[in-house]
Amino acid sequence: MRLPICLFDAKTGILCPKCEGKFKSGHLTKTDVDLSIKLSGLQVKIPELDKTTLLHALEVDGDLALVMGKGDHDILRKNHRVFRNLEKEVGRKIWVVEGETSDRQVLEDIFFPIKILMVNVVWLPDGSKLTKVIVPGRKTKRFPLDLERAKSVVKAIRGIDLIVEFERS
Ligand SMILES: [Zn+2]
């Protein structure tokens, strides 16, 4: 597994001078370090982690957003068993997105397993913009996503101001 800190640091829980420097200069956060140590320790229980790259970890309203390498959403999020284990072991609600990809892809990753019907950018008179996601069908009680939380995560990861509408009201 690739992590924002050295593998050795993650295994021992002690940062080397180089990583310590990145931490002090703000290039690494405490969440990056803590989650690197945590995930490194989970590789035996969740071997799928071995093939993934953690770029950055953010804490959003108590949840954890993992910004990962290319293809890692498929490995960690789309595999129901792996994802359930990961959330159980970390003890938090987890959101997985990929770092080097489009806004649209990040939104699709956040909304998974809900499919997005359409994404529109809405410009406001003051020049700021909102991103509107339209979800198929109508909102039911069984809708699996916490939309307010999803909005906070998207804002924290990509700076996107999100509004969500359902196709039918
Ligand atoms: Zn290091």
PDB file of N, CA and C in Angstrom, residues 1-3 7 39 42-43 46-54 68-76 79 81-82 98:
ATOM      1  N   MET A   1       0.833  -1.193   0.000  1.00  0.00           N
ATOM      2  CA  MET A   1       0.000   0.000   0.000  1.00  0.00           C
ATOM      3  C   MET A   1       0.875   1.253   0.000  1.00  0.00           C
ATOM      4  N   ARG A   2       0.458   2.242  -0.762  1.00  0.00           N
ATOM      5  CA  ARG A   2       1.196   3.510  -0.732  1.00  0.00           C
ATOM      6  C   ARG A   2       0.451   4.523   0.146  1.00  0.00           C
ATOM      7  N   LEU A   3       1.211   5.242   0.934  1.00  0.00           N
ATOM      8  CA  LEU A   3       0.645   6.145   1.933  1.00  0.00           C
ATOM      9  C   LEU A   3       1.332   7.498   1.851  1.00  0.00           C
ATOM     10  N   LEU A   7       6.160   3.846   4.636  1.00  0.00           N
ATOM     11  CA  LEU A   7       5.575   2.616   5.163  1.00  0.00           C
ATOM     12  C   LEU A   7       6.169   2.258   6.519  1.00  0.00           C
ATOM     13  N   LEU A  39      -4.433   2.190   8.525  1.00  0.00           N
ATOM     14  CA  LEU A  39      -4.599   1.351   7.337  1.00  0.00           C
ATOM     15  C   LEU A  39      -3.435   0.378   7.184  1.00  0.00           C
ATOM     16  N   LEU A  42      -4.054  -2.633   8.976  1.00  0.00           N
ATOM     17  CA  LEU A  42      -5.217  -3.418   8.537  1.00  0.00           C
ATOM     18  C   LEU A  42      -4.919  -4.285   7.323  1.00  0.00           C
ATOM     19  N   GLN A  43      -3.707  -4.170   6.795  1.00  0.00           N
ATOM     20  CA  GLN A  43      -3.423  -4.855   5.529  1.00  0.00           C
ATOM     21  C   GLN A  43      -3.513  -6.374   5.618  1.00  0.00           C
ATOM     22  N   ILE A  46      -7.377  -6.875   5.677  1.00  0.00           N
ATOM     23  CA  ILE A  46      -7.992  -6.439   4.414  1.00  0.00           C
ATOM     24  C   ILE A  46      -6.895  -6.369   3.340  1.00  0.00           C
ATOM     25  N   PRO A  47      -6.547  -7.520   2.770  1.00  0.00           N
ATOM     26  CA  PRO A  47      -5.412  -7.569   1.832  1.00  0.00           C
ATOM     27  C   PRO A  47      -5.615  -6.690   0.588  1.00  0.00           C
ATOM     28  N   GLU A  48      -6.885  -6.369   0.271  1.00  0.00           N
ATOM     29  CA  GLU A  48      -7.151  -5.511  -0.892  1.00  0.00           C
ATOM     30  C   GLU A  48      -6.472  -4.145  -0.743  1.00  0.00           C
ATOM     31  N   LEU A  49      -6.245  -3.713   0.483  1.00  0.00           N
ATOM     32  CA  LEU A  49      -5.594  -2.416   0.716  1.00  0.00           C
ATOM     33  C   LEU A  49      -4.197  -2.357   0.099  1.00  0.00           C
ATOM     34  N   ASP A  50      -3.571  -3.524   0.018  1.00  0.00           N
ATOM     35  CA  ASP A  50      -2.199  -3.615  -0.476  1.00  0.00           C
ATOM     36  C   ASP A  50      -2.028  -2.967  -1.853  1.00  0.00           C
ATOM     37  N   LYS A  51      -3.070  -3.051  -2.692  1.00  0.00           N
ATOM     38  CA  LYS A  51      -2.958  -2.551  -4.064  1.00  0.00           C
ATOM     39  C   LYS A  51      -3.330  -1.077  -4.183  1.00  0.00           C
ATOM     40  N   THR A  52      -3.670  -0.441  -3.067  1.00  0.00           N
ATOM     41  CA  THR A  52      -4.211   0.917  -3.152  1.00  0.00           C
ATOM     42  C   THR A  52      -3.206   1.987  -2.705  1.00  0.00           C
ATOM     43  N   THR A  53      -3.567   3.233  -3.012  1.00  0.00           N
ATOM     44  CA  THR A  53      -2.743   4.382  -2.627  1.00  0.00           C
ATOM     45  C   THR A  53      -3.610   5.386  -1.873  1.00  0.00           C
ATOM     46  N   LEU A  54      -3.211   5.694  -0.656  1.00  0.00           N
ATOM     47  CA  LEU A  54      -3.875   6.788   0.056  1.00  0.00           C
ATOM     48  C   LEU A  54      -3.110   8.069  -0.237  1.00  0.00           C
ATOM     49  N   MET A  68      -7.977   8.721  -2.759  1.00  0.00           N
ATOM     50  CA  MET A  68      -7.160   7.551  -3.093  1.00  0.00           C
ATOM     51  C   MET A  68      -6.639   7.622  -4.531  1.00  0.00           C
ATOM     52  N   GLY A  69      -5.816   6.662  -4.890  1.00  0.00           N
ATOM     53  CA  GLY A  69      -5.269   6.574  -6.237  1.00  0.00           C
ATOM     54  C   GLY A  69      -6.270   6.031  -7.238  1.00  0.00           C
ATOM     55  N   LYS A  70      -5.861   6.045  -8.484  1.00  0.00           N
ATOM     56  CA  LYS A  70      -6.745   5.634  -9.573  1.00  0.00           C
ATOM     57  C   LYS A  70      -7.118   4.150  -9.456  1.00  0.00           C
ATOM     58  N   GLY A  71      -8.401   3.862  -9.610  1.00  0.00           N
ATOM     59  CA  GLY A  71      -8.878   2.484  -9.551  1.00  0.00           C
ATOM     60  C   GLY A  71      -9.219   2.012  -8.135  1.00  0.00           C
ATOM     61  N   ASP A  72      -8.879   2.827  -7.140  1.00  0.00           N
ATOM     62  CA  ASP A  72      -9.063   2.383  -5.749  1.00  0.00           C
ATOM     63  C   ASP A  72     -10.518   2.426  -5.283  1.00  0.00           C
ATOM     64  N   HIS A  73     -11.331   3.285  -5.920  1.00  0.00           N
ATOM     65  CA  HIS A  73     -12.754   3.292  -5.577  1.00  0.00           C
ATOM     66  C   HIS A  73     -13.370   1.928  -5.909  1.00  0.00           C
ATOM     67  N   ASP A  74     -12.958   1.365  -7.051  1.00  0.00           N
ATOM     68  CA  ASP A  74     -13.459   0.040  -7.439  1.00  0.00           C
ATOM     69  C   ASP A  74     -13.053  -1.010  -6.413  1.00  0.00           C
ATOM     70  N   ILE A  75     -11.803  -0.934  -5.965  1.00  0.00           N
ATOM     71  CA  ILE A  75     -11.267  -1.956  -5.058  1.00  0.00           C
ATOM     72  C   ILE A  75     -11.916  -1.854  -3.676  1.00  0.00           C
ATOM     73  N   LEU A  76     -12.040  -0.626  -3.167  1.00  0.00           N
ATOM     74  CA  LEU A  76     -12.450  -0.456  -1.767  1.00  0.00           C
ATOM     75  C   LEU A  76     -13.933  -0.182  -1.581  1.00  0.00           C
ATOM     76  N   ASN A  79     -16.624  -3.130  -3.740  1.00  0.00           N
ATOM     77  CA  ASN A  79     -16.666  -4.456  -3.140  1.00  0.00           C
ATOM     78  C   ASN A  79     -17.322  -4.336  -1.766  1.00  0.00           C
ATOM     79  N   ARG A  81     -18.111  -6.354   0.665  1.00  0.00           N
ATOM     80  CA  ARG A  81     -17.484  -7.008   1.813  1.00  0.00           C
ATOM     81  C   ARG A  81     -16.266  -6.205   2.289  1.00  0.00           C
ATOM     82  N   VAL A  82     -15.435  -5.790   1.345  1.00  0.00           N
ATOM     83  CA  VAL A  82     -14.229  -5.025   1.682  1.00  0.00           C
ATOM     84  C   VAL A  82     -14.623  -3.709   2.353  1.00  0.00           C
ATOM     85  N   GLU A  98     -11.366   9.268  -5.733  1.00  0.00           N
ATOM     86  CA  GLU A  98     -10.027   9.243  -6.312  1.00  0.00           C
ATOM     87  C   GLU A  98      -9.534  10.674  -6.483  1.00  0.00           C
TER      88      GLU A  98
END
